[in-house]
XYZ file of C-alpha atoms in Angstrom:
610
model
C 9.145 0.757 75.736
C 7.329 -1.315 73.421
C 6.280 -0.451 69.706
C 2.734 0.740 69.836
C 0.343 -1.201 67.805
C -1.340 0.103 65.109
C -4.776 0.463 65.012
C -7.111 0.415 61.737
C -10.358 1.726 61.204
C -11.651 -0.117 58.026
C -15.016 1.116 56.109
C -16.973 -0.245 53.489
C -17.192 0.659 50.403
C -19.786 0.050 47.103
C -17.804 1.607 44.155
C -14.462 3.329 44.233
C -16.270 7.123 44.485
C -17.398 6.133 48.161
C -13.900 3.951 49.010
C -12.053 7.584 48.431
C -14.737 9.568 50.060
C -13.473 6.580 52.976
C -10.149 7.636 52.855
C -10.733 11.673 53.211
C -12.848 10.865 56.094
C -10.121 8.904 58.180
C -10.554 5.395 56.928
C -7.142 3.472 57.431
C -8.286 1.128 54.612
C -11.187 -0.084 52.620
C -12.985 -3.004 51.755
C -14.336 -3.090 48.002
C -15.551 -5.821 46.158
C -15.069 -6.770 42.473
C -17.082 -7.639 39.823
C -17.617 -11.020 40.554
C -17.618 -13.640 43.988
C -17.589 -11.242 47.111
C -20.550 -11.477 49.527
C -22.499 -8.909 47.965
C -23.522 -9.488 44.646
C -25.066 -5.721 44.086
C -21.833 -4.132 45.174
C -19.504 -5.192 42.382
C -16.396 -3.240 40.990
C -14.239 -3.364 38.001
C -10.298 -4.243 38.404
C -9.568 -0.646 36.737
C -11.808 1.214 39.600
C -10.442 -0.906 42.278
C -6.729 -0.231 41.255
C -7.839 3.321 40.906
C -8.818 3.091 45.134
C -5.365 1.532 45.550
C -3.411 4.156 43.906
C -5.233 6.955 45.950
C -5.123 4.823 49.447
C -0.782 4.088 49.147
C -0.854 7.794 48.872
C -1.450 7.811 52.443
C -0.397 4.436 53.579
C -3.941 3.259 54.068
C -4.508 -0.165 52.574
C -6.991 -1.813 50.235
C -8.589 -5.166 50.307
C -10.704 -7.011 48.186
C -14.232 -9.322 49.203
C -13.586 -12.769 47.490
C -15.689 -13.980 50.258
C -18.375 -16.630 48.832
C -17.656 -19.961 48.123
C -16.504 -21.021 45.014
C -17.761 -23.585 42.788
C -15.337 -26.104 40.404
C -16.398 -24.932 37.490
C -15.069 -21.578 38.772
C -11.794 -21.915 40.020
C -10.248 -21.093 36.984
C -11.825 -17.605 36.657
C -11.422 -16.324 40.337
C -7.224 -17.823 40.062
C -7.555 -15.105 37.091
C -9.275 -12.622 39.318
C -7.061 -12.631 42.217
C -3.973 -12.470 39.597
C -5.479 -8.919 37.746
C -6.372 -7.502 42.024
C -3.302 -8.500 43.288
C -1.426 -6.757 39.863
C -3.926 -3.473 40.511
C -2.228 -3.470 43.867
C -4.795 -5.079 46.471
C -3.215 -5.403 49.517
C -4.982 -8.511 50.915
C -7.845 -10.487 49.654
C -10.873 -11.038 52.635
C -11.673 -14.896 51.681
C -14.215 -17.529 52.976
C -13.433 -20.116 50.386
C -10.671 -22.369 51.710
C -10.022 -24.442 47.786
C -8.265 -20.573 47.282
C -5.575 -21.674 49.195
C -4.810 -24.959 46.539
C -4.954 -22.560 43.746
C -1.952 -20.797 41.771
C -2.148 -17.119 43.345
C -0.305 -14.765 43.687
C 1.978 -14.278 47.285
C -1.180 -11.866 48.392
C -2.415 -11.718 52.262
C -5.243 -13.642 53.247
C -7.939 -12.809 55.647
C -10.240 -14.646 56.817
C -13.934 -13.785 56.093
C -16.226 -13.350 59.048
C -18.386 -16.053 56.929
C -15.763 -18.386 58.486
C -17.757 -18.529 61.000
C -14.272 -18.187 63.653
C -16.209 -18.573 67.346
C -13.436 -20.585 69.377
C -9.846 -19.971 69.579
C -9.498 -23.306 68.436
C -10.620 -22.353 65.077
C -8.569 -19.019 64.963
C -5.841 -20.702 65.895
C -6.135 -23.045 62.327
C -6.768 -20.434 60.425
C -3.621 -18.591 61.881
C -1.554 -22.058 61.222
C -3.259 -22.414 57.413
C -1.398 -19.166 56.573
C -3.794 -15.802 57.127
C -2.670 -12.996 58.109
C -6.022 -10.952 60.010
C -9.008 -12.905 61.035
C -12.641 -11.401 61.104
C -14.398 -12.363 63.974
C -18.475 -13.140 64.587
C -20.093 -9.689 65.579
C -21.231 -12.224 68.216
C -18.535 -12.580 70.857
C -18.154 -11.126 74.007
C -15.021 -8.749 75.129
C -14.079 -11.392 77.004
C -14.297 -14.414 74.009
C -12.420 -11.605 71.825
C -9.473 -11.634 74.768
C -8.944 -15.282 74.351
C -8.678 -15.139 70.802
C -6.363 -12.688 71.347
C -4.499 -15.012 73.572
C -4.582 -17.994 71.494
C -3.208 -16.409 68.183
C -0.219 -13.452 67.388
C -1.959 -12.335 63.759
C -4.149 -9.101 64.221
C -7.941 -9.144 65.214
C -10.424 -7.795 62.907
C -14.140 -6.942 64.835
C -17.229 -5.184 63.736
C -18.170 -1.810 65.783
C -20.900 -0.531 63.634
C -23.951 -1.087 61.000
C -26.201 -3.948 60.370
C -26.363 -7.479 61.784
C -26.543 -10.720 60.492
C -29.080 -12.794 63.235
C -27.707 -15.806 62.378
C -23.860 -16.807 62.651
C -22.170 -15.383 59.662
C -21.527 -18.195 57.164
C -23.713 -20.512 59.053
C -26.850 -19.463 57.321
C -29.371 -21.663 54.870
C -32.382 -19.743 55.721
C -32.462 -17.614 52.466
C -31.236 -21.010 49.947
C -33.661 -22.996 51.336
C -36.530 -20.808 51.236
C -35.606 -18.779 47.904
C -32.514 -20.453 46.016
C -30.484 -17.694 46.463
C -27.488 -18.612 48.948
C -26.086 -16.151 51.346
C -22.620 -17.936 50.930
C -22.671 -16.791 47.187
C -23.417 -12.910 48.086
C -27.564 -13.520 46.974
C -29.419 -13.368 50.508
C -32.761 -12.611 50.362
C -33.211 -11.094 54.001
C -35.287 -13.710 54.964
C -34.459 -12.430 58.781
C -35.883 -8.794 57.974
C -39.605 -10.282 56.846
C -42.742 -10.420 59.348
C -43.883 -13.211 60.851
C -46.278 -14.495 63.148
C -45.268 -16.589 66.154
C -47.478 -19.469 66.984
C -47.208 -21.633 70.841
C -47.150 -25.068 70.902
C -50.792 -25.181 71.193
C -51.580 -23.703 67.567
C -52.449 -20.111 69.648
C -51.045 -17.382 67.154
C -49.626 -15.064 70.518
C -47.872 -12.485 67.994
C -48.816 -11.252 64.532
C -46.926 -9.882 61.632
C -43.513 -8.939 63.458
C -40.115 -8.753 62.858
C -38.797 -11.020 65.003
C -35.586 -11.940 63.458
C -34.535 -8.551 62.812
C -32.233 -7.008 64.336
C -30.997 -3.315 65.395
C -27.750 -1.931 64.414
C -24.999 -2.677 65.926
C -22.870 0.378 67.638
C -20.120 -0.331 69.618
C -18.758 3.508 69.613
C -19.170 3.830 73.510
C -16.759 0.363 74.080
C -14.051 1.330 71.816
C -11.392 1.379 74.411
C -12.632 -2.438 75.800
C -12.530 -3.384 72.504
C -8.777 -2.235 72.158
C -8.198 -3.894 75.253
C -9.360 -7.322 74.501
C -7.060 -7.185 71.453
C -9.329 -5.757 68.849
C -7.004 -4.001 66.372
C -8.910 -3.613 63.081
C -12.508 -1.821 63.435
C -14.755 -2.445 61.114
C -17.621 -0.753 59.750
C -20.206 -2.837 57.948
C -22.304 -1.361 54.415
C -21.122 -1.841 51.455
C -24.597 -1.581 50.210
C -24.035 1.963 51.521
C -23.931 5.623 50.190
C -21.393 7.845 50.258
C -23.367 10.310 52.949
C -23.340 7.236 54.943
C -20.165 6.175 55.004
C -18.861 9.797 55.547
C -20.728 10.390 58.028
C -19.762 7.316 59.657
C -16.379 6.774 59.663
C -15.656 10.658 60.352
C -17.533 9.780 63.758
C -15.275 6.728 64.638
C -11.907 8.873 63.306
C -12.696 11.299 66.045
C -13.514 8.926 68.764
C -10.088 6.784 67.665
C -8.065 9.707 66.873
C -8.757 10.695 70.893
C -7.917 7.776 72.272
C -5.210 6.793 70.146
C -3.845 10.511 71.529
C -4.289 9.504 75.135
C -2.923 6.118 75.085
C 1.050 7.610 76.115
C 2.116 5.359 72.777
C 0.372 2.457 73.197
C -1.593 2.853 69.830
C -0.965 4.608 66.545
C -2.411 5.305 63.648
C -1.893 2.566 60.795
C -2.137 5.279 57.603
C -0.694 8.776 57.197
C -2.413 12.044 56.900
C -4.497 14.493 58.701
C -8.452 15.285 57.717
C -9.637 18.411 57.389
C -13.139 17.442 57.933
C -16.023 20.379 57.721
C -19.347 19.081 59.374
C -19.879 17.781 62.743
C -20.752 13.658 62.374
C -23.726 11.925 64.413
C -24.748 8.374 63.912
C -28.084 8.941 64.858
C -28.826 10.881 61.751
C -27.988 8.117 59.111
C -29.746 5.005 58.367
C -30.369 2.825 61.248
C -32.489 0.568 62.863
C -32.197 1.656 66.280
C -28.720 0.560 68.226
C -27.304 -2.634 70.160
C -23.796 -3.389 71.309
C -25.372 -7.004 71.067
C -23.088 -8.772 73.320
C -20.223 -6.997 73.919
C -20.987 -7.358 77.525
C -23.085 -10.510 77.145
C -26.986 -10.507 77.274
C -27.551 -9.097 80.798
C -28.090 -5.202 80.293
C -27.624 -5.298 76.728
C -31.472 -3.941 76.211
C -33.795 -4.357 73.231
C -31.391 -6.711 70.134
C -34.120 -6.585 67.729
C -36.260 -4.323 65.855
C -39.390 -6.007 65.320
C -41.941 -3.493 64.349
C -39.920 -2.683 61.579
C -36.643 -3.229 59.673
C -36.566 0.434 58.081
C -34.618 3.579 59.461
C -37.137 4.541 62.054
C -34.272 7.677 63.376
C -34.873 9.927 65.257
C -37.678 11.235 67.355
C -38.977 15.212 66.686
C -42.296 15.404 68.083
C -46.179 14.470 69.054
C -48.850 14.358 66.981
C -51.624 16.630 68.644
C -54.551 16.379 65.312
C -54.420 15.778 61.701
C -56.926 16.234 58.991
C -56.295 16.286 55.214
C -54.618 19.787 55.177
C -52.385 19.877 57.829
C -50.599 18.000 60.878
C -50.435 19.682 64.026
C -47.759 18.487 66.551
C -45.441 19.272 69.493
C -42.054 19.654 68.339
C -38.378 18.652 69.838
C -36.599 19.698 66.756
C -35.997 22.088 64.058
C -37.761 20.451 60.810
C -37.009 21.565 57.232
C -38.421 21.341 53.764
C -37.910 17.733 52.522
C -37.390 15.915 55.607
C -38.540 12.320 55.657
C -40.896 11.729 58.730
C -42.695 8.573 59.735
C -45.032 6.992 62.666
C -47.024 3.910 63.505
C -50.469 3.786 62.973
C -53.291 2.485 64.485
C -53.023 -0.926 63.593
C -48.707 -0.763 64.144
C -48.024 -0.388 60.565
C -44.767 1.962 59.662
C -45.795 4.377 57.463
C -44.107 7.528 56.221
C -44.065 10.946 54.409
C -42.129 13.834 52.882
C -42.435 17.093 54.418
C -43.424 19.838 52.118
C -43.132 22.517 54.272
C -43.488 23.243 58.221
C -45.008 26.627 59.714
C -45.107 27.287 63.387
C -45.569 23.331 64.360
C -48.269 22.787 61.141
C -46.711 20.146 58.917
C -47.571 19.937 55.114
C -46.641 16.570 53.684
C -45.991 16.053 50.141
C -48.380 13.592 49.990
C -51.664 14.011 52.820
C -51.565 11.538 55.866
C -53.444 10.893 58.510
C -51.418 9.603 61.691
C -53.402 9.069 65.169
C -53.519 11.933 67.750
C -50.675 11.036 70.105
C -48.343 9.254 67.763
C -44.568 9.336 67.601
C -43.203 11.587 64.691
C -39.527 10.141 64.119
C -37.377 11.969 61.177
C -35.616 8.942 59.018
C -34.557 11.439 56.514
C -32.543 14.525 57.456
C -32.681 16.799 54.457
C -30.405 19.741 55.757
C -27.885 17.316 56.963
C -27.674 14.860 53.698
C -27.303 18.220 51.711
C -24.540 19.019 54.068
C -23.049 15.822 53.138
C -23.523 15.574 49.420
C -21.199 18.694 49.243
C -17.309 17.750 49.696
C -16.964 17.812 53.342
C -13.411 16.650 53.915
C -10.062 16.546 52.514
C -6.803 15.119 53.882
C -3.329 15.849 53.770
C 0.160 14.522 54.252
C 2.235 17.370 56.813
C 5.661 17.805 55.351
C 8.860 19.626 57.242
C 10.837 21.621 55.322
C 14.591 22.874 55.798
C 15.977 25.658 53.436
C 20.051 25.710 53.972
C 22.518 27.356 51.838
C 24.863 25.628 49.650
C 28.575 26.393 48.816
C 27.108 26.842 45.183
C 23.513 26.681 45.634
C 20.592 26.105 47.725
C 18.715 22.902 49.287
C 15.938 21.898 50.520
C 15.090 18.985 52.641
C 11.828 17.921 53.397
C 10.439 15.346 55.318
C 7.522 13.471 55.876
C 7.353 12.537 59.594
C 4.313 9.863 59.584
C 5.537 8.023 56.905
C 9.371 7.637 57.967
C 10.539 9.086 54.390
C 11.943 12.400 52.952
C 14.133 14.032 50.224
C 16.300 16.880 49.185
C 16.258 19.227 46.548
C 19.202 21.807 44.781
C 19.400 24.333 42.764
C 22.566 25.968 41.704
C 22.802 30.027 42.132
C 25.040 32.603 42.019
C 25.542 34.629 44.827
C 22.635 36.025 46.366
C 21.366 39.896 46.650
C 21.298 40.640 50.200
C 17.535 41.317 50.869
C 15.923 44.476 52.327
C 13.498 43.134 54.022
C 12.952 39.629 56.118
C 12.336 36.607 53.514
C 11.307 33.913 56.054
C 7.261 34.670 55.815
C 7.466 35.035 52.504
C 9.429 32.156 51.367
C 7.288 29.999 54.010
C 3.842 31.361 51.759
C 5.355 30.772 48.406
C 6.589 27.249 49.645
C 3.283 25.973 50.766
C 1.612 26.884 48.229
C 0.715 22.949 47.380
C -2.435 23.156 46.321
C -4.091 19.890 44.098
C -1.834 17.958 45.774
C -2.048 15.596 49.297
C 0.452 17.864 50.808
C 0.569 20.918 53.863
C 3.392 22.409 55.071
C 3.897 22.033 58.867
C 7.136 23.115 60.286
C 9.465 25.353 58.346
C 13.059 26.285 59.267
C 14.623 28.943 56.666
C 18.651 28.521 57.656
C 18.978 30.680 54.482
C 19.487 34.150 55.914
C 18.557 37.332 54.658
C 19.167 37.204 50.982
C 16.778 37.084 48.122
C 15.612 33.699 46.590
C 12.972 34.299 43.880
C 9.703 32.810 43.932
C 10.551 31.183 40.958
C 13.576 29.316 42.419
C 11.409 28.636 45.396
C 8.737 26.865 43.481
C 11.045 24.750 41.035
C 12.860 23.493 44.818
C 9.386 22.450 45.990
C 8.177 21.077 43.258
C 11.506 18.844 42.734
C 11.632 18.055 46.724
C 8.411 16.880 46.726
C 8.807 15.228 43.498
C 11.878 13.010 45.159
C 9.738 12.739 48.212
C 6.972 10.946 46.022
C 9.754 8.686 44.705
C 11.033 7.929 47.776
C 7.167 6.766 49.794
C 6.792 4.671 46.823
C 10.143 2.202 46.857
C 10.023 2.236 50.430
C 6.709 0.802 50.363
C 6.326 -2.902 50.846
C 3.581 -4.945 50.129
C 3.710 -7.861 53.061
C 3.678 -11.449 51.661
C 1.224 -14.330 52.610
C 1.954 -16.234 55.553
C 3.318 -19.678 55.111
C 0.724 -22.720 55.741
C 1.721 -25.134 58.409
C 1.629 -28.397 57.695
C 0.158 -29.608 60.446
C -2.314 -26.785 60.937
C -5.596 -29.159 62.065
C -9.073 -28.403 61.536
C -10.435 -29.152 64.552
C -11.905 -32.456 64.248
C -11.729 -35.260 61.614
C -15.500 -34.698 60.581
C -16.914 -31.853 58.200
C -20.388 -30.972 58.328
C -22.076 -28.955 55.673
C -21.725 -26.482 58.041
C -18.061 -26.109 57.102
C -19.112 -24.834 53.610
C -16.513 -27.031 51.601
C -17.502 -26.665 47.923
C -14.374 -27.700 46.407
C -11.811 -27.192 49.381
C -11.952 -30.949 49.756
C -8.655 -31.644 48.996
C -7.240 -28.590 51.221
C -9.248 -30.155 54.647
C -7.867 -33.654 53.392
C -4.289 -32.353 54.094
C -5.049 -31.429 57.621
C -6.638 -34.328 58.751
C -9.895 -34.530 57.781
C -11.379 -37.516 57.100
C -15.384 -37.361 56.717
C -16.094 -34.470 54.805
C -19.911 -33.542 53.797
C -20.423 -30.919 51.037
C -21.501 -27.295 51.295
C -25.261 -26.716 51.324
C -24.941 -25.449 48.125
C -23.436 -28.670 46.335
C -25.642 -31.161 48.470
C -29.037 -29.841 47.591
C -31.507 -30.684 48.594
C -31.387 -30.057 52.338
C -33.122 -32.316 54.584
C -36.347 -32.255 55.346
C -36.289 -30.386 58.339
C -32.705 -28.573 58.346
C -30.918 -26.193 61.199
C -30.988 -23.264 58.782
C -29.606 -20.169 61.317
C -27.804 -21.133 64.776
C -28.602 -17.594 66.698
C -26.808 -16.155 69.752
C -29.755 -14.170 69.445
C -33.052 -15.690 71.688
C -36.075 -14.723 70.837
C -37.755 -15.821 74.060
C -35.186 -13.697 75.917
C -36.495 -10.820 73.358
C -40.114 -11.012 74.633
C -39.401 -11.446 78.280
C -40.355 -15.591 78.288
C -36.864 -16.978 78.956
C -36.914 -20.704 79.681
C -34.821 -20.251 82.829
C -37.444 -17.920 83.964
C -40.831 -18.581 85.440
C -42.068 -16.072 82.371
C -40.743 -18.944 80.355
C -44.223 -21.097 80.787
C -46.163 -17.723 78.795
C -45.208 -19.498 75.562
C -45.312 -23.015 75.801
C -43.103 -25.340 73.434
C -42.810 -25.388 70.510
C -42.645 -21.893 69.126
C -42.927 -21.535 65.704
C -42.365 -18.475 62.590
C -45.013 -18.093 60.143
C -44.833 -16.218 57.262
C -46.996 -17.459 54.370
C -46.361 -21.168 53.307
C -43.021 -20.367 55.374
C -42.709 -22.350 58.168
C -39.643 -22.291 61.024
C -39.752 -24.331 64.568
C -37.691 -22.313 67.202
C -35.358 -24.980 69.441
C -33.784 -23.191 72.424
C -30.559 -24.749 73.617
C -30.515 -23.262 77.006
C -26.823 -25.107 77.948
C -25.072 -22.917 75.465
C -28.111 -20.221 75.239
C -28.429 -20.176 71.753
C -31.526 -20.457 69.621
C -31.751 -22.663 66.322
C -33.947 -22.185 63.385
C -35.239 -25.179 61.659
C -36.986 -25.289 58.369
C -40.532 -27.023 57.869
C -41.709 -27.805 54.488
């Protein structure tokens, strides 16, 4: 029978508080980013705090890697070869990396990953990145089950693919919108959410057919129900997006995709396992639907057909959940119909008359009347959704999980002493402990319970006793004895997980690993990797966006598997096609985008108009 292959859930994480909060909750590993170049510039961490997350994550096996993930620029080189030096010596496992000029610099033997901001749709390109020495690529939250398959089939190094939180509209790396518009480049962790704004959409006639929408916003992405298919196609890193995230969140979240993995994991006969140690003890039941979101998608998982409402475009806030009907309102009260339980503090919200998203806090709520903090007036038949769930975040904010290591434990009899082996099953390690004694009182009484109690009594540390066998017989051990043998056993046991643990090394780069093709586009994002596309064949290589500025007049600023004519119902290869005719265009302000619908390869770009 084959080995099973390990599967890892992955969270986010914005400082080292939630990245253990991760951990307790069932996270296999964590992505953190430090204080400087990862692809969110709000969500930086000092060296110290991140080698704090790696000491607490070996403790279970789990693993830790750091976001270098923008590109780099020359002046910089110098200080991120010093960065990935002081992560690698705080004991990162693996650095997530978009930037290929990392690869000509003096670093350290660490794993590579490749970013999703590499922008990795073919197998073609997986297989390069494979050959130019990384050890887990991220792939688009675009493709298909099947596309995920043939990556799969085209490369040995494990698969890394998003199952939950937001999406990017535009192919991950691939996107100018925000520099051209703002100055602030998404490849250097600054986007300015240019996709989330309102806009109006104008026909080629100058008719204005939609007004102040969100039409390049998207819903969240939740791919809990296709977990399995995911497996399947090869999928064997699951990653939750937000490291702009709370803690609540992120509890909350990967406690819901433990359970669902831990299940199937359990009924696979050995064809998956875990990839960390340790069981969690978790005390609150976790929903999805009760923590920021946008409204779900699986996006296309299963390709377009059936894959419902992508976008959000009446809003890119939480709507969550609906609770009820508003049946009047004046300025003392709202009166509605209600499908839930409501409590003090809840955060509700509707639409108004004219479609605006507008929200409240609830002061109190008696027998269906609603008091909000702050008086509001929402129209007589209008949606109440709850975006703020105060009993459950208060649930949350209290520690609601620990986890622990099981140990085995053997008590035998020495010819001068006594031992005790212990083992740790999930981690393929254990240890012995002796004490020497003179000979035993015979006991009065059975010892087995007893020792077992005074034994697991391992409190402050990551340890539980599971299975005990006392070969000791009935004599008398004091609890005093019994303590100094666990502490020492457990002691040697610590010893023993940490020089059997092996950090695994970089993968060699093949010299003739190939790009692709001989030509580099901006789109490649080569800021100073010039010389590291030179070795493997390139020949024509244009600069990143963000060296070559300007842009050109009228640049391809977000390539979209997204279509927003297949959105409203007006696909071209439909006769509701001819409702909009060509060309559409985004308006927001002095903002101006022309839509251009490549129907061969059903993809939408985005062009900017000055």
């Amino acid at each position: 029978m084959s080995r099973p292959r390990k599967i890892e859930l992955l969270a986010p994480a914005r400082n080292a508080g939630v990245a253990i909060d991760a951990l307790n909750h069932g996270a296999d590993a964590v992505y953190i980013g430090p204080e400087s170049f990862g692809a969110r510039a709000a969500a930086g961490n000092s060296v110290d705090d991140i080698a704090r997350v790696a000491d607490y994550a070996h403790r279970f096996d789990a693993r830790v890697y750091a976001t270098v993930n923008t590109i780099v620029y020359d002046s910089e080189l110098m200080a991120v070869e010093r960065l990935i030096h002081r992560l690698y010596r705080a004991g990162v496992d693996a650095l997530i990396v978009q930037d290929m000029g990392l690869l000509r610099l003096d670093i350290p033997p660490i794993e590579l990953h490749a970013s999703t901001q590499c922008d990795i749709r073919t197998p073609e390109k997986a297989i390069f990145l494979q050959n130019a020495g990384f050890s887990q690529l991220v792939l688009p939250r675009e493709l298909t089950l099947e596309e995920v398959a043939r990556v799969r089939d085209a490369v040995s190094v494990p698969l890394e693919v998003f199952v939950h939180g937001a999406l990017c509209v535009c192919y991950s790396g691939d996107c100018q919108a925000s520099l051209f518009t703002t100055g602030r480049s998404a490849n250097r962790g600054e986007c300015s959410q240019v996709c989330r704004l309102p806009f109006d959409l104008a026909d080629g006639t100058g008719v204005v057919r939609i007004r102040g929408k969100h039409l390049l916003s998207l819903r969240d992405l939740n791919l809990s129900a296709q977990l399995s298919e995911l497996l399947q196609a090869g999928a064997s890193s699951l990653k939750i997006e937000g490291r702009l995230k709370d803690s609540l969140y992120v509890k909350n979240v990967v406690a819901y995709y433990r359970g669902l993995l831990d299940n199937i994991i359990d009924n696979s006969n050995g064809k998956y396992a875990r990839s960390s140690a340790g069981k969690c003890h978790t005390v609150f039941t976790p929903d999805p639907y009760r923590s920021f979101n946008r409204g779900f998608t699986t996006y296309f998982a299963k390709g377009s057909s059936g894959a419902g409402a992508m976008a959000c475009i009446d809003t890119p806030k939480c709507t969550g959940q609906p609770v009820g009907k508003v049946l009047r309102a004046d300025r003392r009260f709202i009166a509605a119909r209600l499908d839930a339980e409501l409590h003090n503090g809840d955060g509700l919200c509707f639409f108004d008359g004219d479609g605006r998203f507008t929200g409240f806090r609830l002061n109190r709520v008696e027998a269906g009347r609603l008091f909000p903090a702050t008086m509001v007036e929402p129209p007589v038949g209008a949606v109440l959704y709850r975006n703020s769930d105060k009993a459950f975040d208060d649930e949350l904010a209290r520690d609601t999980s620990t986890r622990t290591i099981p140990l085995d434990f053997i008590l035998r009899p020495l010819a001068w002493g006594v031992a005790l082996d212990v083992a740790d099953v999930q981690r393929g390690v254990s240890a012995t402990a002796t004490i020497e004694t003179d000979n035993l009182p015979v006991s009065r009484s059975p010892q087995t319970e007893t020792r077992r109690n005074i034994l697991g009594r391992m409190g402050g540390s990551c340890y539980e006793l599971n299975n005990f066998k006392d070969n000791l017989g009935n004599v008398f051990l004091a609890a005093s004895q019994l303590a100094s043998l666990r502490r020492k056993a457990v002691e040697a046991l610590e010893v023993a997980a940490q020089s059997s643990r092996r950090r695994p090394l970089r993968r060699a780069e093949q010299p003739d690993a190939a790009p692709g093709h001989k030509n580099m586009t901006r789109h490649a994002n080569i800021a100073n990797a010039r010389q590291f596309y030179a070795d493997h064949g390139a020949v024509n290589i244009e600069p990143a966006a963000e060296v070559k500025k300007p842009l050109e007049k009228a640049p391809v600023v977000m390539t979209t598997r997204y279509c927003l004519r297949r959105e409203l119902g007006a696909c071209l290869r439909t006769p509701q096609g001819r409702r909009y005719k060509a060309p559409l265009w985004l308006v927001h302000g002095s903002r101006r985008f022309m839509l251009d619908f490549d129907c061969k390869e059903c993809r939408m770009h985005v062009i900017a108009v000055k």
